[in-house]
PDB file of C-alpha atoms and ligand atoms in Angstrom:
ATOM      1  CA  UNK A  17       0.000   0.000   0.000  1.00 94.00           C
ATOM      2  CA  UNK A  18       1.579   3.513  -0.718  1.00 97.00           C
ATOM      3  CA  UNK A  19       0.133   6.128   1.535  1.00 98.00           C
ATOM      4  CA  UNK A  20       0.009   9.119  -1.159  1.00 98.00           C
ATOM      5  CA  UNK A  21       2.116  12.246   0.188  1.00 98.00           C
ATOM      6  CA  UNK A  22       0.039  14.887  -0.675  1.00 98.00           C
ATOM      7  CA  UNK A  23       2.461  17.392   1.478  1.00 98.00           C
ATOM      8  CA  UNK A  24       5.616  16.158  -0.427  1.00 98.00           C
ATOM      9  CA  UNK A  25       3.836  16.265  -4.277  1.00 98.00           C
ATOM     10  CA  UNK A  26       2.251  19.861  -3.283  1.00 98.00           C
ATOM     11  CA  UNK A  27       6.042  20.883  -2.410  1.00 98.00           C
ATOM     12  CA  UNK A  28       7.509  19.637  -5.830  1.00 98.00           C
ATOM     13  CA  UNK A  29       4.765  21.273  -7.605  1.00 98.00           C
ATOM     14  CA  UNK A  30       5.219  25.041  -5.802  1.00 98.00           C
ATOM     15  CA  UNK A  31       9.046  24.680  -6.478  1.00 98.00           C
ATOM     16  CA  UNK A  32       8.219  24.119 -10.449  1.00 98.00           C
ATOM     17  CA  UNK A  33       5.839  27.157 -10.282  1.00 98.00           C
ATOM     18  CA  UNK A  34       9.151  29.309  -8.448  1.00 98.00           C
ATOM     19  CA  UNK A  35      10.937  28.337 -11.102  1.00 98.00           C
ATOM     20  CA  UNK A  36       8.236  29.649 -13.572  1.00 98.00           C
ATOM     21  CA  UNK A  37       7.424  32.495 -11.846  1.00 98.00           C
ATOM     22  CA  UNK A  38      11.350  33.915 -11.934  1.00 98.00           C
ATOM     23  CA  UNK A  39      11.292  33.114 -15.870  1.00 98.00           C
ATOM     24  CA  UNK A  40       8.874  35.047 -15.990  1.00 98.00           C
ATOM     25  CA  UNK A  41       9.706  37.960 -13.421  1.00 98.00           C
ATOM     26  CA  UNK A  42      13.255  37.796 -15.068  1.00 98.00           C
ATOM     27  CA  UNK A  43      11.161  38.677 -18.605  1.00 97.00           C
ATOM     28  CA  UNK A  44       9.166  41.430 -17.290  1.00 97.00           C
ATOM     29  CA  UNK A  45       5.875  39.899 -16.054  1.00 98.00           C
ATOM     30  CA  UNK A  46       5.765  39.407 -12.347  1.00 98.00           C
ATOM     31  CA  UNK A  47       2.862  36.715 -12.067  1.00 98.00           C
ATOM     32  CA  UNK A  48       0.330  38.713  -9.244  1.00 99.00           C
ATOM     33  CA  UNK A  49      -3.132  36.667  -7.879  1.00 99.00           C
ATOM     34  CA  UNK A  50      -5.740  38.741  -6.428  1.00 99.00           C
ATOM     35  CA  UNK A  51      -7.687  37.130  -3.309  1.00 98.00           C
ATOM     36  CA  UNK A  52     -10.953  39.186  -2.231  1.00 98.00           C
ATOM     37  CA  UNK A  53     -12.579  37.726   0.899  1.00 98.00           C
ATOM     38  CA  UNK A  54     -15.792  39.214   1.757  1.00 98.00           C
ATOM     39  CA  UNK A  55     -16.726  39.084   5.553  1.00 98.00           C
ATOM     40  CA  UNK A  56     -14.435  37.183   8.396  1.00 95.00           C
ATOM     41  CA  UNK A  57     -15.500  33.316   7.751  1.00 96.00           C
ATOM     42  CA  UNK A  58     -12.783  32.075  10.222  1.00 95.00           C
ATOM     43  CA  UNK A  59     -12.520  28.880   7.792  1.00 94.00           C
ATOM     44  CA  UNK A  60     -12.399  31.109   4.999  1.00 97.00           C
ATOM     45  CA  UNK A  61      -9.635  33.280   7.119  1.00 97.00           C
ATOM     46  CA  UNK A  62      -7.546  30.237   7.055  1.00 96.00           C
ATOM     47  CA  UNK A  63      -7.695  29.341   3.436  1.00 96.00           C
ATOM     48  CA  UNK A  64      -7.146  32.843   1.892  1.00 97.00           C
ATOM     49  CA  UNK A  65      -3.836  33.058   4.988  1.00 98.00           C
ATOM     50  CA  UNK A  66      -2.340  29.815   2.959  1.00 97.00           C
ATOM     51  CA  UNK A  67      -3.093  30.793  -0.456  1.00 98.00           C
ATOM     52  CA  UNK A  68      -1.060  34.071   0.488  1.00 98.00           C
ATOM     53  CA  UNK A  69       1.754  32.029   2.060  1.00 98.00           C
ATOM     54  CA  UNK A  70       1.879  29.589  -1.140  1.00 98.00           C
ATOM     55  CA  UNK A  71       2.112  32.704  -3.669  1.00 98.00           C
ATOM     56  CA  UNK A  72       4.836  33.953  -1.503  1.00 98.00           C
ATOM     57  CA  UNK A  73       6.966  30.051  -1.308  1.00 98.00           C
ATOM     58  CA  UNK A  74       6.361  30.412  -4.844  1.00 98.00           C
ATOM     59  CA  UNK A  75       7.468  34.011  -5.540  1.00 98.00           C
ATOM     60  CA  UNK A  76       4.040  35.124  -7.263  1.00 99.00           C
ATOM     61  CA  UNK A  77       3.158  38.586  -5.850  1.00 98.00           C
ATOM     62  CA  UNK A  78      -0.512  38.334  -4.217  1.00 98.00           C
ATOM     63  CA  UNK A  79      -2.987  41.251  -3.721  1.00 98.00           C
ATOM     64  CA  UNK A  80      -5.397  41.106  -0.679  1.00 98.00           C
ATOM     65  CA  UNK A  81      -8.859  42.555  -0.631  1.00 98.00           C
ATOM     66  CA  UNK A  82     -10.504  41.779   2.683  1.00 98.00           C
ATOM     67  CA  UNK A  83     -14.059  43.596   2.310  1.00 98.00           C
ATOM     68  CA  UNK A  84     -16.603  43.563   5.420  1.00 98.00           C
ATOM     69  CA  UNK A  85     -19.645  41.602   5.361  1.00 98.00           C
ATOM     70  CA  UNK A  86     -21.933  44.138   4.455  1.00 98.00           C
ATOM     71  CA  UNK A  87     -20.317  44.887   0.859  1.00 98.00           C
ATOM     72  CA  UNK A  88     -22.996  45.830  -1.495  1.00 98.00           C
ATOM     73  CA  UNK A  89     -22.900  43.238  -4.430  1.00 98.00           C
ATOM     74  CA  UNK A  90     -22.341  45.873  -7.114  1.00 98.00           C
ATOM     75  CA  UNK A  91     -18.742  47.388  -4.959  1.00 98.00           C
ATOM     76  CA  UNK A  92     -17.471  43.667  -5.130  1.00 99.00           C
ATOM     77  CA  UNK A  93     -18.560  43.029  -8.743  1.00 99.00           C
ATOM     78  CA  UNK A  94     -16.949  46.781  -9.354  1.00 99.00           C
ATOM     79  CA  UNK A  95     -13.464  45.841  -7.946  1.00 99.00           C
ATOM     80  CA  UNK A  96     -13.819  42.388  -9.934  1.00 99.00           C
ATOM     81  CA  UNK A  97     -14.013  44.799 -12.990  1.00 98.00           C
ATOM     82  CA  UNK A  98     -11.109  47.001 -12.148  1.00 99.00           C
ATOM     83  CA  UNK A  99      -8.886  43.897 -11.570  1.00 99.00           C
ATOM     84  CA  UNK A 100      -9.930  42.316 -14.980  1.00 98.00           C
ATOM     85  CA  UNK A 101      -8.919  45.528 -16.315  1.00 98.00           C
ATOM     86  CA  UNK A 102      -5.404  45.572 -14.891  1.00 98.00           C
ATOM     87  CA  UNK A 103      -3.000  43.867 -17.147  1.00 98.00           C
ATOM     88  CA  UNK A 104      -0.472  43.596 -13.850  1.00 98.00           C
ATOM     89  CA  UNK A 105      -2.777  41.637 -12.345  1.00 98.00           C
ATOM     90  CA  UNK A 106      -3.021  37.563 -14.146  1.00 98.00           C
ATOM     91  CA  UNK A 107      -5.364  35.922 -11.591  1.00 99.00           C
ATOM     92  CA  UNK A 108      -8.623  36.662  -9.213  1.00 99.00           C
ATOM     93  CA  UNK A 109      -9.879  34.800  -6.963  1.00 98.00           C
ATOM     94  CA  UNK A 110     -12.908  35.363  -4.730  1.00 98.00           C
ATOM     95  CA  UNK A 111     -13.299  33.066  -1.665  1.00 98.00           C
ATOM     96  CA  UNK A 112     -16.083  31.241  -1.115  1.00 97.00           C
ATOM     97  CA  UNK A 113     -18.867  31.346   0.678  1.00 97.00           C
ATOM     98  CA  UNK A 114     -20.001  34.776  -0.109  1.00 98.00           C
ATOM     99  CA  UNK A 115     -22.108  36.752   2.101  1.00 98.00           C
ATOM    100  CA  UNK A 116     -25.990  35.481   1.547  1.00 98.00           C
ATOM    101  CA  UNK A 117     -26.977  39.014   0.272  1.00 98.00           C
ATOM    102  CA  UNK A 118     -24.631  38.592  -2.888  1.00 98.00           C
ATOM    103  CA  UNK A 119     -25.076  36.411  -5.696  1.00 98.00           C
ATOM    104  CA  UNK A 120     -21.817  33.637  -6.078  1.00 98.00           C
ATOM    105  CA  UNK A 121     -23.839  33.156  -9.738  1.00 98.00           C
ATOM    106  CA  UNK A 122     -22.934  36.656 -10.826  1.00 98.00           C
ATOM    107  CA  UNK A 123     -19.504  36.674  -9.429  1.00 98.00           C
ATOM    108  CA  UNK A 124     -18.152  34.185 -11.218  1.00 98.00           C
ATOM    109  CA  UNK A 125     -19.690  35.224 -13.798  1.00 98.00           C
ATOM    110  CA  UNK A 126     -17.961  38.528 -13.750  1.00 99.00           C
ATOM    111  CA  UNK A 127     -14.573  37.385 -13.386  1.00 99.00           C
ATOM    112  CA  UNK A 128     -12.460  37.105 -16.449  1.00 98.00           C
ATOM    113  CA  UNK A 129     -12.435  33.916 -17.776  1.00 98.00           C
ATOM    114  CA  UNK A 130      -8.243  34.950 -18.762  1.00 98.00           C
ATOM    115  CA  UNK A 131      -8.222  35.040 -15.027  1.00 98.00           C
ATOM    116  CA  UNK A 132     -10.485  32.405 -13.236  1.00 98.00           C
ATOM    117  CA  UNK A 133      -7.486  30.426 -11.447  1.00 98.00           C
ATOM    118  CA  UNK A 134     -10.182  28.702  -9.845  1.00 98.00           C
ATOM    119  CA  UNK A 135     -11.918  27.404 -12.836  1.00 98.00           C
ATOM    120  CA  UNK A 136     -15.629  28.105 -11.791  1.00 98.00           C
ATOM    121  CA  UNK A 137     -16.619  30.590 -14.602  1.00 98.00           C
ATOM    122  CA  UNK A 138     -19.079  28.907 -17.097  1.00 98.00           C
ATOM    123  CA  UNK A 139     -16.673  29.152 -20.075  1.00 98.00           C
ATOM    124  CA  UNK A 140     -14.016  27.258 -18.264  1.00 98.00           C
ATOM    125  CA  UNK A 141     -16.313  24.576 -16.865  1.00 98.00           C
ATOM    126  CA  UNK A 142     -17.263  24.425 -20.971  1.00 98.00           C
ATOM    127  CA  UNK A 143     -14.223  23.974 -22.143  1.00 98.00           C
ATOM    128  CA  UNK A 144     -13.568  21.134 -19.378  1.00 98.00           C
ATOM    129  CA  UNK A 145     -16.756  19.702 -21.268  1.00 98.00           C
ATOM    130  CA  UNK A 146     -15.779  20.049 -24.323  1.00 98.00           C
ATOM    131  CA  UNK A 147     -11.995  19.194 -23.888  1.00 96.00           C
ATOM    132  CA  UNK A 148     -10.630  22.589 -24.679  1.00 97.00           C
ATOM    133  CA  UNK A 149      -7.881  24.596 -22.806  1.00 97.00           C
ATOM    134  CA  UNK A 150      -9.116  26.668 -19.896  1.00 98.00           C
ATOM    135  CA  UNK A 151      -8.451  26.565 -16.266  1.00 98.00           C
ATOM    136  CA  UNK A 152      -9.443  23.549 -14.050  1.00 98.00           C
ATOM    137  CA  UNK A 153     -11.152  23.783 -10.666  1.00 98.00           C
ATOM    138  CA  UNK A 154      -7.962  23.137  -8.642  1.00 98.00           C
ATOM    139  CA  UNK A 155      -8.919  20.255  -6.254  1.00 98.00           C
ATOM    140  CA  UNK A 156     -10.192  17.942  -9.053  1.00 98.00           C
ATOM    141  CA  UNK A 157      -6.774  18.774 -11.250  1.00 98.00           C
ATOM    142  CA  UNK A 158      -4.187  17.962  -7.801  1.00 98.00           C
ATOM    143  CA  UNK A 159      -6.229  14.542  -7.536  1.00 99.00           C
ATOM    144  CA  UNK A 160      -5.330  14.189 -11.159  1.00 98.00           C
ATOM    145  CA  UNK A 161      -1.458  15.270 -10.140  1.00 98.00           C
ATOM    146  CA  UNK A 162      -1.806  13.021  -7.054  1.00 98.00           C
ATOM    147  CA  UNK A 163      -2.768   9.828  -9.088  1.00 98.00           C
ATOM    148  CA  UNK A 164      -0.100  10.482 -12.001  1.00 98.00           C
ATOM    149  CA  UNK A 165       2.572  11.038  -9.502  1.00 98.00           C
ATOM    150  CA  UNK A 166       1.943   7.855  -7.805  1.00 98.00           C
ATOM    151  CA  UNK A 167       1.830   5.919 -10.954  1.00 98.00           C
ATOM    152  CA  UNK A 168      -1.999   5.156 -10.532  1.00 98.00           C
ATOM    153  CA  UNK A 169      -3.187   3.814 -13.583  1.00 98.00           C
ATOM    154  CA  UNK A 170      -6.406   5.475 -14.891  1.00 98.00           C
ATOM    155  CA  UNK A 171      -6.891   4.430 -18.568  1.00 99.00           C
ATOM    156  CA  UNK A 172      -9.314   1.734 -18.834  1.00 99.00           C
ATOM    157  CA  UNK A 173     -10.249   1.665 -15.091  1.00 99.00           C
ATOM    158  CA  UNK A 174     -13.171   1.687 -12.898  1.00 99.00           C
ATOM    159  CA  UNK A 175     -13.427   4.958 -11.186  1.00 99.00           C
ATOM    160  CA  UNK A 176     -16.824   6.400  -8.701  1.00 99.00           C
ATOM    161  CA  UNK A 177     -16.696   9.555  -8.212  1.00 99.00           C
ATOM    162  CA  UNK A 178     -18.694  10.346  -4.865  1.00 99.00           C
ATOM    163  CA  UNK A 179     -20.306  13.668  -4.841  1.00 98.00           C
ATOM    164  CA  UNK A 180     -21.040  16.001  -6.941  1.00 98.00           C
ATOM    165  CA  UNK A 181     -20.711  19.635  -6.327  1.00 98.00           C
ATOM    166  CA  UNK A 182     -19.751  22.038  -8.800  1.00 97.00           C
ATOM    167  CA  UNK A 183     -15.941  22.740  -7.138  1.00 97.00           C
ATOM    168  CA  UNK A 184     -15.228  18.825  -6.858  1.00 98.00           C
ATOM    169  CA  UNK A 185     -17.080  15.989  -8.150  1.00 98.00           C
ATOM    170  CA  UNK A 186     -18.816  17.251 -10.961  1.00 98.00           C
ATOM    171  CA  UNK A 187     -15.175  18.443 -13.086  1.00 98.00           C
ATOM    172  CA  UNK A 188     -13.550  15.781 -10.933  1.00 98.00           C
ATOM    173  CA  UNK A 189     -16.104  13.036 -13.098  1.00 98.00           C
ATOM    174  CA  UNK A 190     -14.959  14.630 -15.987  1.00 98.00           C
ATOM    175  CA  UNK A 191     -10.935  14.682 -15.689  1.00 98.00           C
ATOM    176  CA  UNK A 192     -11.369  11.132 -15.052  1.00 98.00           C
ATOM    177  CA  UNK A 193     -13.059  10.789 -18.129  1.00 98.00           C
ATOM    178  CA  UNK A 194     -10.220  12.953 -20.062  1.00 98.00           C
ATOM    179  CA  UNK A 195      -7.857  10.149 -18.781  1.00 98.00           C
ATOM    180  CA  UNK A 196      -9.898   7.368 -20.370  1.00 98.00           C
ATOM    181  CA  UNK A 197     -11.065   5.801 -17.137  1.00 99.00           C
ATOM    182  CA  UNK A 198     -14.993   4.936 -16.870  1.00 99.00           C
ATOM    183  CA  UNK A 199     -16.420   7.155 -14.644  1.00 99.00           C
ATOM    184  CA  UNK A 200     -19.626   6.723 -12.207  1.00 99.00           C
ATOM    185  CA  UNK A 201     -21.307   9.435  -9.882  1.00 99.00           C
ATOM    186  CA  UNK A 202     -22.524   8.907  -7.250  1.00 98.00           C
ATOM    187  CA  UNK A 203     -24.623  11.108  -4.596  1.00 98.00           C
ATOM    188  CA  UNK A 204     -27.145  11.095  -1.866  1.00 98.00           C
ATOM    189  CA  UNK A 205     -29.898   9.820  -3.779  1.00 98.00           C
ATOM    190  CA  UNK A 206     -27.820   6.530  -5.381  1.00 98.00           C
ATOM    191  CA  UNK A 207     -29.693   3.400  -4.372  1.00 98.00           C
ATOM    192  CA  UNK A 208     -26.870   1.313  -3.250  1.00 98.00           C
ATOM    193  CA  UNK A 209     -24.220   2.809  -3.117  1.00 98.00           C
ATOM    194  CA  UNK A 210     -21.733   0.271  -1.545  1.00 98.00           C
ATOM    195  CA  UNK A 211     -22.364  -1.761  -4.033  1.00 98.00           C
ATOM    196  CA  UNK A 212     -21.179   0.621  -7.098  1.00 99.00           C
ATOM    197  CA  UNK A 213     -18.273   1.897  -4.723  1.00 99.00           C
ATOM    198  CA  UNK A 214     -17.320  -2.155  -4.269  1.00 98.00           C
ATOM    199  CA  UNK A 215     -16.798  -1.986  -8.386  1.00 98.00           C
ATOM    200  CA  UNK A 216     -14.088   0.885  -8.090  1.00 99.00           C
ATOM    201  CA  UNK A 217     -10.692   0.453  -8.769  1.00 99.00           C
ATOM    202  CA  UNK A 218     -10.387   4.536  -8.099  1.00 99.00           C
ATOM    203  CA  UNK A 219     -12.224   5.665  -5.082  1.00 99.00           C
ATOM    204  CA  UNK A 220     -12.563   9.663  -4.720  1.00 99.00           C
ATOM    205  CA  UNK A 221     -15.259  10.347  -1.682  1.00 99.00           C
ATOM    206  CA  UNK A 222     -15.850  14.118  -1.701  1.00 98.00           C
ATOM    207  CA  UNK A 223     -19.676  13.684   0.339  1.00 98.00           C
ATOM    208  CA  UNK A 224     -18.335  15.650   3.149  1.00 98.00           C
ATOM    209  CA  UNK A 225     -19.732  13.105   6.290  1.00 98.00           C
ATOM    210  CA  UNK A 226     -16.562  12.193   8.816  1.00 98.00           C
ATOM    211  CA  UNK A 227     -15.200   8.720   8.484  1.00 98.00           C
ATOM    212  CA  UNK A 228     -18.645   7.382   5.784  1.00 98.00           C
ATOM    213  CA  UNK A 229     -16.536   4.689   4.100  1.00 98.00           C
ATOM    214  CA  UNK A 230     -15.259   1.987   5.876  1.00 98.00           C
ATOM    215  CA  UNK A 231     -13.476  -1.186   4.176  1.00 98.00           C
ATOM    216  CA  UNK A 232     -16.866  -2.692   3.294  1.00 98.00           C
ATOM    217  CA  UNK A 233     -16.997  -0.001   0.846  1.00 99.00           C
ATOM    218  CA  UNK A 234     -13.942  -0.490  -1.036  1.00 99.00           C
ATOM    219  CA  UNK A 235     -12.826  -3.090  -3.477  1.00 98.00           C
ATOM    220  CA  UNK A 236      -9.710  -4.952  -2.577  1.00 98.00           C
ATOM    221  CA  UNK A 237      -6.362  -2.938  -4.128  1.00 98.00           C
ATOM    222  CA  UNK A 238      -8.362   0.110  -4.841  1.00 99.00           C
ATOM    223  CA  UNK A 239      -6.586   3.637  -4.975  1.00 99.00           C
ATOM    224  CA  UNK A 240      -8.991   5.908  -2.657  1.00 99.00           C
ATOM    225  CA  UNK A 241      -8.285   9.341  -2.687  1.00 99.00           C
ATOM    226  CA  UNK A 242     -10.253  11.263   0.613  1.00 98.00           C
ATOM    227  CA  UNK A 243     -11.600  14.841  -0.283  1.00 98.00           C
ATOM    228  CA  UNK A 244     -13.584  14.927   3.140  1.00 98.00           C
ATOM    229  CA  UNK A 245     -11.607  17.870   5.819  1.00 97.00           C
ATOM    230  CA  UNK A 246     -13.435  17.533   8.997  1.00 97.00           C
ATOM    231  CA  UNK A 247     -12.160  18.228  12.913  1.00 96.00           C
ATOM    232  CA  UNK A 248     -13.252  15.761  15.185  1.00 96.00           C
ATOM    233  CA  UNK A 249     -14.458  16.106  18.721  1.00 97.00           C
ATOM    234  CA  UNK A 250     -10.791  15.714  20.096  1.00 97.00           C
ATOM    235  CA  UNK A 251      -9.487  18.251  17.998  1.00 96.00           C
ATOM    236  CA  UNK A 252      -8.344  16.443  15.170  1.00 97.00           C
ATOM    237  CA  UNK A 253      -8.484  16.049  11.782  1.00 97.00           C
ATOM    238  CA  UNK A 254     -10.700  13.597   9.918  1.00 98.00           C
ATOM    239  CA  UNK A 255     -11.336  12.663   6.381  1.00 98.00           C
ATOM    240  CA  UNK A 256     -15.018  11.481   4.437  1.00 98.00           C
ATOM    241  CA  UNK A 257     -12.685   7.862   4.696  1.00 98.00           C
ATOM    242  CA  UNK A 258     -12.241   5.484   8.267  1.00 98.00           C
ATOM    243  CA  UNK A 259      -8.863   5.754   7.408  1.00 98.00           C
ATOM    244  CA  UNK A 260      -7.590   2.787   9.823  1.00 98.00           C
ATOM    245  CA  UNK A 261     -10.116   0.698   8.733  1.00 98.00           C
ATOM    246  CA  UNK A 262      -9.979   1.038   4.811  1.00 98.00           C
ATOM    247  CA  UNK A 263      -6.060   1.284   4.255  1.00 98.00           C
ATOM    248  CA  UNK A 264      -5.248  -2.030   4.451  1.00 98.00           C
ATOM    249  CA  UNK A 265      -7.346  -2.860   1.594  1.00 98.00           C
ATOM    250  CA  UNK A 266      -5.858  -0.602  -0.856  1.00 98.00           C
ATOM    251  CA  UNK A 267      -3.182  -0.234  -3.029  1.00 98.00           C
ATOM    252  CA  UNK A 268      -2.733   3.611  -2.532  1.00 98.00           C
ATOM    253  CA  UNK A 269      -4.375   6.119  -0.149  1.00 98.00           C
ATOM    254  CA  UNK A 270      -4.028   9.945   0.953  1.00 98.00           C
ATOM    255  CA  UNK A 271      -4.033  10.607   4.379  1.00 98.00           C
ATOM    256  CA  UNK A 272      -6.129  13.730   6.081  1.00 98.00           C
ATOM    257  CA  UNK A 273      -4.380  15.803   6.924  1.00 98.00           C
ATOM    258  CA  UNK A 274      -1.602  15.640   4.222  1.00 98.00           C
ATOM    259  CA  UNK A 275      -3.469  13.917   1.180  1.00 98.00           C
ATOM    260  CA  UNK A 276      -5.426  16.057  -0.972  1.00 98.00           C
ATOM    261  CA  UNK A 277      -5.380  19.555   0.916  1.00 97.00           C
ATOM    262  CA  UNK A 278      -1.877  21.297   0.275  1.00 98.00           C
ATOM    263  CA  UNK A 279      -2.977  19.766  -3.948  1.00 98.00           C
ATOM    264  CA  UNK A 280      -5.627  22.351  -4.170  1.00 98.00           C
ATOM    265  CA  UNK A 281      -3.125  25.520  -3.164  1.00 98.00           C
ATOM    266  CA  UNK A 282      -0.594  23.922  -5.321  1.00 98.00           C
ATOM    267  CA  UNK A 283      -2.890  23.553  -8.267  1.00 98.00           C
ATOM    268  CA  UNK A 284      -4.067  27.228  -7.770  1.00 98.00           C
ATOM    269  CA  UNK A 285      -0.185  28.504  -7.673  1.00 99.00           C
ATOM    270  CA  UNK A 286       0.063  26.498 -11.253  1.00 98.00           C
ATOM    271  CA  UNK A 287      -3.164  28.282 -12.443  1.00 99.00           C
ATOM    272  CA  UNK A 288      -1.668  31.514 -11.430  1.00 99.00           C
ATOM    273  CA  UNK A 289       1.509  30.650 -13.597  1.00 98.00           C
ATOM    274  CA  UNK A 290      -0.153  29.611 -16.569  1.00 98.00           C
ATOM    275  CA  UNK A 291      -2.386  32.773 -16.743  1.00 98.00           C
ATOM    276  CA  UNK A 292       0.890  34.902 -15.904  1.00 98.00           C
ATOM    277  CA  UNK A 293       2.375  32.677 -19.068  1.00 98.00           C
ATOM    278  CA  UNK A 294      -1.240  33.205 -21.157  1.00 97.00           C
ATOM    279  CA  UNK A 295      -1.037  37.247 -20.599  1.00 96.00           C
ATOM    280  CA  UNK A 296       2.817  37.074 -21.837  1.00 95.00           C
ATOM    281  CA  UNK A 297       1.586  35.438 -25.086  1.00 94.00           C
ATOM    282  CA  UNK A 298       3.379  32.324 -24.235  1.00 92.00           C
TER     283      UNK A 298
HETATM  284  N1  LIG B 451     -14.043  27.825  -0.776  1.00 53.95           N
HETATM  285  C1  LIG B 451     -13.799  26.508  -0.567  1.00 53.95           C
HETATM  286  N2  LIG B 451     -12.996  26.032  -1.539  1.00 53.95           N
HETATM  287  C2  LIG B 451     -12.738  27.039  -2.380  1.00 53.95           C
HETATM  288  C3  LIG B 451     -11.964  27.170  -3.560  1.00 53.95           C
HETATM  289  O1  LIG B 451     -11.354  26.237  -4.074  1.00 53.95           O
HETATM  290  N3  LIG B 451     -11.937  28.413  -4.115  1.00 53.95           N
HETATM  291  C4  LIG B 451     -12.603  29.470  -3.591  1.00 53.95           C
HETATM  292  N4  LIG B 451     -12.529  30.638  -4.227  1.00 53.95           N
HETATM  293  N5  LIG B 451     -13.333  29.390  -2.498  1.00 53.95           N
HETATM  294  C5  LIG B 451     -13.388  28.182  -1.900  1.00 53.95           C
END
């Protein structure tokens, strides 16, 4: 069983985007990320704090907006406008959740697609679709990384998907598909679900509920990726897998903390290169 080092992956990935970021520094075009964060979500607090860090590790210059709560809609679509506008400026993201009074529909919408490091604007979910270039929603694309690393073998395989949310399972489905495995979803209304997990020789559980899927859910020498963050009653960190319970049975595994986490800020930090690259006509 290999126990997937998300941590160590994530590193190697951050120093290839240094590397790309002082090409590109050295030929005029300092990559820069924008991260607006609307209210103080403490969660959210944490998140935009590592994204910062990461940009720094990876010498790409990041610009914080931290707006209160009470931000009309139009003054946060109106900043998103005047950083599209900025040619200095190569990626924007705006943290999620947003504040219930504003519309996470329009946002994204207003966001350059040239800029979406997170992948969630319509025409980069398209191309996804359709198989054209664009930027991937980054937790989907490091599970991608994770399994490639490790020399899991996609093409041809069995792989269920569990979950379905627009940030995760849903482009997560179909970058499984781009690698020619055959792909099943699966969600809170499938019938049986053990028994469709039981055919997977690639596991991703992404239903956010603390330690669902125990060994009677996986297929002997399955590679199970765990999307599921949760802290536990004794302070610790859990995953959506019984981790104990279902490595034994598997070939490969991430761990929570460690597995899939430091992927998604190391997938971002590549987005934020290859839009620096895009805007340099390269
Ligand atoms: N909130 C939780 N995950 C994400 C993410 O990947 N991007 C943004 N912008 N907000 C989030």
């Amino acid at each position: 069983m290999i126990r997937i080092d998300g941590k160590q992956i994530a590193a190697d990935i951050k120093a290839e985007c240094r590397e790309q970021a002082d090409a590109l520094t050295a030929r005029g075009v300092t990559p820069c990320l924008a991260v607006i964060q609307v209210g103080n979500d403490p969660a959210s607090t944490v998140y935009v704090g590592n994204k910062k860090k990461a940009c720094a590790a990876c010498n790409i210059k990041s610009l914080a907006y931290e707006l209160p709560e009470e931000t009309p809609e139009a003054e946060l679509l109106a900043l998103i406008e005047t950083l599209n506008a900025d040619a200095s400026v190569h990626g924007i993201l705006v943290q999620l959740p947003l504040p219930r009074h504003i519309s996470e529909k329009k946002v994204l919408k207003t966001i350059s697609p040239l800029k979406d490091v997170d992948g969630f604007h319509e025409q980069n979910v398209g191309a996804l679709v359709t198989g054209s270039d664009g930027f991937v929603s980054c937790t989907p694309a490091g599970i991608i990384e994770l399994l490639k690393r490790s020399g899991v073998q996609m093409d041809g395989k069995n792989a269920v998907v569990c979950g379905r949310s627009n940030i995760v399972g849903k482009p997560m489905a179909l970058l499984l598909l781009r690698e020619n495995a055959t792909v099943t979803v699966c969600h809170s209304h499938t019938a049986d679900l053990r028994a469709v997990t039981k055919q997977a020789d690639i596991l991703i559980a992404a239903i956010g509920k603390p330690k669902f899927f125990n060994s009677s859910y996986v297929k002997e020498g399955a590679a199970v990726i765990d999307v599921g963050i949760h802290r536990m009653e004794n302070g610790k960190l859990c995953g959506d897998l019984d981790y104990d319970d279902v490595a034994p049975h598997t070939s490969a595994i991430t761990p929570v903390p460690g597995g899939v986490g430091p992927m998604t800020i190391a997938m971002l930090m590549h987005n934020c290169i290859r839009a620096a690259q895009l805007s340099a006509g390269e």
